[in-house]
Amino acid sequence: MELPLLANQLSVSSCGIYGKELARAVLAFKNKQRYFLRGVFAPYLAAVINASCVPQPGQLTTLIVPVPSSLKAVGQRGYSPVLSILEQGMRSGLYSRQLVCRSVLHYRVRSAFGGAQKLKSGSARRGGGEHFIAERAKVPGQPIILIDDVLTTGSTLRHAAMACHKAGYDVTLAVALALTKPPNQEPEQ
């Protein structure tokens, strides 16, 4: 995925292709309050994050930063899916010691109550300006890994990465629980 502001590419890894059982499980977790599935997803997400993390010099930790859910989605579900999976992994000791989960991204007020991304067209996802703000980095160049649930167009991760870059972070990687196939490929049933 290209990030114009960063003048480079952002590598994105995922646990699997969004289709068949994975799609049904993600939808059950997100839309049918099957909260117990966080324990099923946590080891897979941790494995991808741990395998993708580049060791940092000295004692510098890498932050695992969940892409936040909109306030509307959290109100409907009662939880933030990505954050709950990451917290389950942290409680279970699945992450290396150099990784720390921290919510540094927040929706801008005008975007916080927005609807589901899947209901928006590709151009609506790409447009719309800045959706997120990030807390200022305490250590300039603090490495972070962005985490999202489903990668469709890459717009959400692009906006999140640009907000983190503006706040002084070094966005090293993005990880998604599931990755959709490009539009020219047949979706799995």
PDB file of C-alpha atoms in Angstrom:
ATOM      1  CA  MET A   1       0.000   0.000   0.000  1.00  0.00           C
ATOM      2  CA  GLU A   2       1.472   3.384  -0.974  1.00  0.00           C
ATOM      3  CA  LEU A   3       1.521   6.210   1.543  1.00  0.00           C
ATOM      4  CA  PRO A   4       2.041   9.511  -0.280  1.00  0.00           C
ATOM      5  CA  LEU A   5       2.883  11.422   2.891  1.00  0.00           C
ATOM      6  CA  LEU A   6       5.564   8.908   3.833  1.00  0.00           C
ATOM      7  CA  ALA A   7       6.946   8.631   0.273  1.00  0.00           C
ATOM      8  CA  ASN A   8       7.289   4.877   0.646  1.00  0.00           C
ATOM      9  CA  GLN A   9       5.363   1.648   0.942  1.00  0.00           C
ATOM     10  CA  LEU A  10       3.837   0.235   4.108  1.00  0.00           C
ATOM     11  CA  SER A  11       4.169  -3.527   4.383  1.00  0.00           C
ATOM     12  CA  VAL A  12       0.975  -5.268   5.418  1.00  0.00           C
ATOM     13  CA  SER A  13       0.799  -8.822   6.757  1.00  0.00           C
ATOM     14  CA  SER A  14      -2.332 -10.774   7.576  1.00  0.00           C
ATOM     15  CA  CYS A  15      -3.428 -13.948   9.334  1.00  0.00           C
ATOM     16  CA  GLY A  16      -5.467 -15.098   6.360  1.00  0.00           C
ATOM     17  CA  ILE A  17      -7.720 -14.343   3.424  1.00  0.00           C
ATOM     18  CA  TYR A  18     -11.152 -12.975   4.283  1.00  0.00           C
ATOM     19  CA  GLY A  19     -13.381 -15.775   3.043  1.00  0.00           C
ATOM     20  CA  LYS A  20     -15.145 -18.954   4.088  1.00  0.00           C
ATOM     21  CA  GLU A  21     -14.629 -19.835   7.774  1.00  0.00           C
ATOM     22  CA  LEU A  22     -12.456 -16.836   8.579  1.00  0.00           C
ATOM     23  CA  ALA A  23     -15.041 -14.395   7.206  1.00  0.00           C
ATOM     24  CA  ARG A  24     -17.833 -16.107   9.129  1.00  0.00           C
ATOM     25  CA  ALA A  25     -15.799 -16.094  12.344  1.00  0.00           C
ATOM     26  CA  VAL A  26     -14.801 -12.414  11.984  1.00  0.00           C
ATOM     27  CA  LEU A  27     -18.423 -11.417  11.298  1.00  0.00           C
ATOM     28  CA  ALA A  28     -19.672 -13.474  14.254  1.00  0.00           C
ATOM     29  CA  PHE A  29     -17.084 -11.821  16.502  1.00  0.00           C
ATOM     30  CA  LYS A  30     -17.798  -8.299  15.270  1.00  0.00           C
ATOM     31  CA  ASN A  31     -21.549  -8.362  14.606  1.00  0.00           C
ATOM     32  CA  LYS A  32     -23.009 -11.161  16.727  1.00  0.00           C
ATOM     33  CA  GLN A  33     -21.125 -10.500  19.974  1.00  0.00           C
ATOM     34  CA  ARG A  34     -19.270 -13.831  19.900  1.00  0.00           C
ATOM     35  CA  TYR A  35     -16.720 -12.278  22.249  1.00  0.00           C
ATOM     36  CA  PHE A  36     -15.133 -15.635  23.111  1.00  0.00           C
ATOM     37  CA  LEU A  37     -13.598 -15.677  19.603  1.00  0.00           C
ATOM     38  CA  ARG A  38     -10.993 -13.147  20.751  1.00  0.00           C
ATOM     39  CA  GLY A  39      -9.260 -16.095  22.403  1.00  0.00           C
ATOM     40  CA  VAL A  40      -9.271 -17.978  19.098  1.00  0.00           C
ATOM     41  CA  PHE A  41      -7.911 -15.031  17.083  1.00  0.00           C
ATOM     42  CA  ALA A  42      -5.318 -13.855  19.642  1.00  0.00           C
ATOM     43  CA  PRO A  43      -2.656 -16.559  19.024  1.00  0.00           C
ATOM     44  CA  TYR A  44      -2.808 -16.129  15.248  1.00  0.00           C
ATOM     45  CA  LEU A  45      -2.547 -12.356  15.402  1.00  0.00           C
ATOM     46  CA  ALA A  46       0.300 -12.607  17.942  1.00  0.00           C
ATOM     47  CA  ALA A  47       2.185 -15.066  15.730  1.00  0.00           C
ATOM     48  CA  VAL A  48       2.049 -12.725  12.732  1.00  0.00           C
ATOM     49  CA  ILE A  49       3.022  -9.687  14.825  1.00  0.00           C
ATOM     50  CA  ASN A  50       5.908 -11.476  16.594  1.00  0.00           C
ATOM     51  CA  ALA A  51       7.225 -12.911  13.312  1.00  0.00           C
ATOM     52  CA  SER A  52       7.034  -9.504  11.589  1.00  0.00           C
ATOM     53  CA  CYS A  53       8.548  -7.385  14.360  1.00  0.00           C
ATOM     54  CA  VAL A  54      12.021  -6.052  13.661  1.00  0.00           C
ATOM     55  CA  PRO A  55      14.219  -6.021  16.794  1.00  0.00           C
ATOM     56  CA  GLN A  56      14.984  -2.461  17.891  1.00  0.00           C
ATOM     57  CA  PRO A  57      18.349  -1.222  19.155  1.00  0.00           C
ATOM     58  CA  GLY A  58      18.810  -0.738  22.878  1.00  0.00           C
ATOM     59  CA  GLN A  59      15.753  -0.868  25.092  1.00  0.00           C
ATOM     60  CA  LEU A  60      13.388   0.755  22.574  1.00  0.00           C
ATOM     61  CA  THR A  61      10.061  -1.048  22.486  1.00  0.00           C
ATOM     62  CA  THR A  62       7.753  -1.344  19.512  1.00  0.00           C
ATOM     63  CA  LEU A  63       4.183  -0.236  20.127  1.00  0.00           C
ATOM     64  CA  ILE A  64       1.332  -2.374  18.864  1.00  0.00           C
ATOM     65  CA  VAL A  65      -1.336   0.184  17.949  1.00  0.00           C
ATOM     66  CA  PRO A  66      -4.901  -0.945  17.269  1.00  0.00           C
ATOM     67  CA  VAL A  67      -6.873   0.981  14.676  1.00  0.00           C
ATOM     68  CA  PRO A  68      -9.829   2.209  16.747  1.00  0.00           C
ATOM     69  CA  SER A  69     -13.438   1.308  16.094  1.00  0.00           C
ATOM     70  CA  SER A  70     -15.889   4.157  15.589  1.00  0.00           C
ATOM     71  CA  LEU A  71     -17.900   5.215  18.634  1.00  0.00           C
ATOM     72  CA  LYS A  72     -21.023   3.996  16.863  1.00  0.00           C
ATOM     73  CA  ALA A  73     -19.523   0.507  16.374  1.00  0.00           C
ATOM     74  CA  VAL A  74     -18.280   0.311  19.972  1.00  0.00           C
ATOM     75  CA  GLY A  75     -21.729   1.403  21.179  1.00  0.00           C
ATOM     76  CA  GLN A  76     -23.410  -1.335  19.134  1.00  0.00           C
ATOM     77  CA  ARG A  77     -20.934  -4.090  20.025  1.00  0.00           C
ATOM     78  CA  GLY A  78     -19.920  -3.056  23.511  1.00  0.00           C
ATOM     79  CA  TYR A  79     -16.229  -3.556  22.677  1.00  0.00           C
ATOM     80  CA  SER A  80     -13.527  -2.754  20.151  1.00  0.00           C
ATOM     81  CA  PRO A  81     -12.708  -6.000  18.291  1.00  0.00           C
ATOM     82  CA  VAL A  82      -9.042  -5.303  17.521  1.00  0.00           C
ATOM     83  CA  LEU A  83      -8.239  -3.979  20.984  1.00  0.00           C
ATOM     84  CA  SER A  84      -9.957  -6.923  22.684  1.00  0.00           C
ATOM     85  CA  ILE A  85      -7.922  -9.442  20.635  1.00  0.00           C
ATOM     86  CA  LEU A  86      -4.668  -7.627  21.428  1.00  0.00           C
ATOM     87  CA  GLU A  87      -5.493  -7.396  25.139  1.00  0.00           C
ATOM     88  CA  GLN A  88      -6.284 -11.131  25.216  1.00  0.00           C
ATOM     89  CA  GLY A  89      -2.906 -11.842  23.640  1.00  0.00           C
ATOM     90  CA  MET A  90      -1.125  -9.587  26.145  1.00  0.00           C
ATOM     91  CA  ARG A  91      -2.895 -11.253  29.106  1.00  0.00           C
ATOM     92  CA  SER A  92      -1.932 -14.667  27.721  1.00  0.00           C
ATOM     93  CA  GLY A  93       1.741 -13.673  27.353  1.00  0.00           C
ATOM     94  CA  LEU A  94       1.760 -14.224  23.590  1.00  0.00           C
ATOM     95  CA  TYR A  95       3.910 -11.205  22.677  1.00  0.00           C
ATOM     96  CA  SER A  96       7.656 -10.767  22.948  1.00  0.00           C
ATOM     97  CA  ARG A  97       8.897  -8.409  25.668  1.00  0.00           C
ATOM     98  CA  GLN A  98       9.842  -5.726  23.148  1.00  0.00           C
ATOM     99  CA  LEU A  99       6.171  -5.265  22.177  1.00  0.00           C
ATOM    100  CA  VAL A 100       3.732  -3.071  24.114  1.00  0.00           C
ATOM    101  CA  CYS A 101       0.076  -2.536  23.211  1.00  0.00           C
ATOM    102  CA  ARG A 102      -0.974   1.108  23.366  1.00  0.00           C
ATOM    103  CA  SER A 103      -4.008   2.934  21.954  1.00  0.00           C
ATOM    104  CA  VAL A 104      -2.440   6.097  20.557  1.00  0.00           C
ATOM    105  CA  LEU A 105      -4.895   6.541  17.676  1.00  0.00           C
ATOM    106  CA  HIS A 106      -8.275   8.184  18.099  1.00  0.00           C
ATOM    107  CA  TYR A 107     -11.020   9.212  15.713  1.00  0.00           C
ATOM    108  CA  ARG A 108     -11.419  12.893  15.035  1.00  0.00           C
ATOM    109  CA  VAL A 109     -14.724  14.113  16.468  1.00  0.00           C
ATOM    110  CA  ARG A 110     -16.275  14.637  13.030  1.00  0.00           C
ATOM    111  CA  SER A 111     -15.388  11.051  12.039  1.00  0.00           C
ATOM    112  CA  ALA A 112     -16.073   9.274  15.341  1.00  0.00           C
ATOM    113  CA  PHE A 113     -19.718   8.540  14.656  1.00  0.00           C
ATOM    114  CA  GLY A 114     -19.235   7.433  11.035  1.00  0.00           C
ATOM    115  CA  GLY A 115     -20.840   4.315   9.667  1.00  0.00           C
ATOM    116  CA  ALA A 116     -19.242   1.022   8.765  1.00  0.00           C
ATOM    117  CA  GLN A 117     -16.473   1.164   6.188  1.00  0.00           C
ATOM    118  CA  LYS A 118     -18.016  -1.729   4.247  1.00  0.00           C
ATOM    119  CA  LEU A 119     -21.054   0.444   3.477  1.00  0.00           C
ATOM    120  CA  LYS A 120     -18.912   3.129   1.818  1.00  0.00           C
ATOM    121  CA  SER A 121     -17.709   3.153  -1.771  1.00  0.00           C
ATOM    122  CA  GLY A 122     -13.992   2.907  -2.493  1.00  0.00           C
ATOM    123  CA  SER A 123     -13.811   6.613  -3.342  1.00  0.00           C
ATOM    124  CA  ALA A 124     -15.656   7.516  -0.130  1.00  0.00           C
ATOM    125  CA  ARG A 125     -13.144   5.458   1.869  1.00  0.00           C
ATOM    126  CA  ARG A 126     -10.164   7.081   0.179  1.00  0.00           C
ATOM    127  CA  GLY A 127     -11.557  10.613   0.383  1.00  0.00           C
ATOM    128  CA  GLY A 128     -12.843  12.448   3.374  1.00  0.00           C
ATOM    129  CA  GLY A 129      -9.567  13.829   4.665  1.00  0.00           C
ATOM    130  CA  GLU A 130      -8.058  12.919   7.984  1.00  0.00           C
ATOM    131  CA  HIS A 131     -10.044  10.450  10.054  1.00  0.00           C
ATOM    132  CA  PHE A 132      -7.613   9.955  12.926  1.00  0.00           C
ATOM    133  CA  ILE A 133      -5.434  11.885  15.306  1.00  0.00           C
ATOM    134  CA  ALA A 134      -2.556  10.290  17.192  1.00  0.00           C
ATOM    135  CA  GLU A 135      -1.104  11.160  20.564  1.00  0.00           C
ATOM    136  CA  ARG A 136       2.308  12.784  20.207  1.00  0.00           C
ATOM    137  CA  ALA A 137       5.204  10.306  20.322  1.00  0.00           C
ATOM    138  CA  LYS A 138       7.060  10.482  23.648  1.00  0.00           C
ATOM    139  CA  VAL A 139      10.167   9.208  21.871  1.00  0.00           C
ATOM    140  CA  PRO A 140      10.637  10.690  18.384  1.00  0.00           C
ATOM    141  CA  GLY A 141      10.703   7.880  15.841  1.00  0.00           C
ATOM    142  CA  GLN A 142       9.046   5.415  18.245  1.00  0.00           C
ATOM    143  CA  PRO A 143       8.412   2.304  16.096  1.00  0.00           C
ATOM    144  CA  ILE A 144       4.826   1.141  15.855  1.00  0.00           C
ATOM    145  CA  ILE A 145       2.895  -1.653  14.197  1.00  0.00           C
ATOM    146  CA  LEU A 146      -0.674  -0.783  13.207  1.00  0.00           C
ATOM    147  CA  ILE A 147      -3.301  -3.502  13.699  1.00  0.00           C
ATOM    148  CA  ASP A 148      -6.686  -3.698  11.960  1.00  0.00           C
ATOM    149  CA  ASP A 149      -9.319  -6.400  11.654  1.00  0.00           C
ATOM    150  CA  VAL A 150     -10.086  -6.551   7.920  1.00  0.00           C
ATOM    151  CA  LEU A 151      -8.084  -4.913   5.144  1.00  0.00           C
ATOM    152  CA  THR A 152     -10.270  -4.059   2.170  1.00  0.00           C
ATOM    153  CA  THR A 153      -9.010  -0.993   0.280  1.00  0.00           C
ATOM    154  CA  GLY A 154      -6.207  -0.023   2.654  1.00  0.00           C
ATOM    155  CA  SER A 155      -7.731   3.416   3.207  1.00  0.00           C
ATOM    156  CA  THR A 156      -8.194   3.027   6.952  1.00  0.00           C
ATOM    157  CA  LEU A 157      -4.606   1.892   7.452  1.00  0.00           C
ATOM    158  CA  ARG A 158      -3.342   4.667   5.174  1.00  0.00           C
ATOM    159  CA  HIS A 159      -5.146   7.343   7.216  1.00  0.00           C
ATOM    160  CA  ALA A 160      -3.971   5.742  10.479  1.00  0.00           C
ATOM    161  CA  ALA A 161      -0.358   5.562   9.295  1.00  0.00           C
ATOM    162  CA  MET A 162      -0.364   9.177   8.141  1.00  0.00           C
ATOM    163  CA  ALA A 163      -1.758  10.353  11.509  1.00  0.00           C
ATOM    164  CA  CYS A 164       0.905   8.368  13.382  1.00  0.00           C
ATOM    165  CA  HIS A 165       3.662   9.685  11.118  1.00  0.00           C
ATOM    166  CA  LYS A 166       2.517  13.283  11.742  1.00  0.00           C
ATOM    167  CA  ALA A 167       2.628  12.596  15.499  1.00  0.00           C
ATOM    168  CA  GLY A 168       6.276  11.524  15.315  1.00  0.00           C
ATOM    169  CA  TYR A 169       6.044   7.725  15.109  1.00  0.00           C
ATOM    170  CA  ASP A 170       7.889   5.401  12.738  1.00  0.00           C
ATOM    171  CA  VAL A 171       5.207   3.156  11.248  1.00  0.00           C
ATOM    172  CA  THR A 172       7.155  -0.016  10.514  1.00  0.00           C
ATOM    173  CA  LEU A 173       4.376  -2.401   9.535  1.00  0.00           C
ATOM    174  CA  ALA A 174       0.644  -3.006   9.478  1.00  0.00           C
ATOM    175  CA  VAL A 175      -1.063  -6.283  10.339  1.00  0.00           C
ATOM    176  CA  ALA A 176      -4.653  -7.260   9.568  1.00  0.00           C
ATOM    177  CA  LEU A 177      -6.532 -10.220  10.939  1.00  0.00           C
ATOM    178  CA  ALA A 178      -7.936 -10.843   7.448  1.00  0.00           C
ATOM    179  CA  LEU A 179      -7.179  -9.543   3.968  1.00  0.00           C
ATOM    180  CA  THR A 180      -9.824  -9.304   1.261  1.00  0.00           C
ATOM    181  CA  LYS A 181      -8.983 -10.469  -2.234  1.00  0.00           C
ATOM    182  CA  PRO A 182      -8.620  -7.825  -4.931  1.00  0.00           C
ATOM    183  CA  PRO A 183     -11.855  -7.039  -6.818  1.00  0.00           C
ATOM    184  CA  ASN A 184     -10.722  -8.849  -9.964  1.00  0.00           C
ATOM    185  CA  GLN A 185     -10.564 -12.181  -8.105  1.00  0.00           C
ATOM    186  CA  GLU A 186     -13.553 -14.313  -7.216  1.00  0.00           C
ATOM    187  CA  PRO A 187     -14.451 -14.148  -3.494  1.00  0.00           C
ATOM    188  CA  GLU A 188     -14.480 -17.389  -1.522  1.00  0.00           C
ATOM    189  CA  GLN A 189     -17.880 -18.558  -0.328  1.00  0.00           C
TER     190      GLN A 189
END
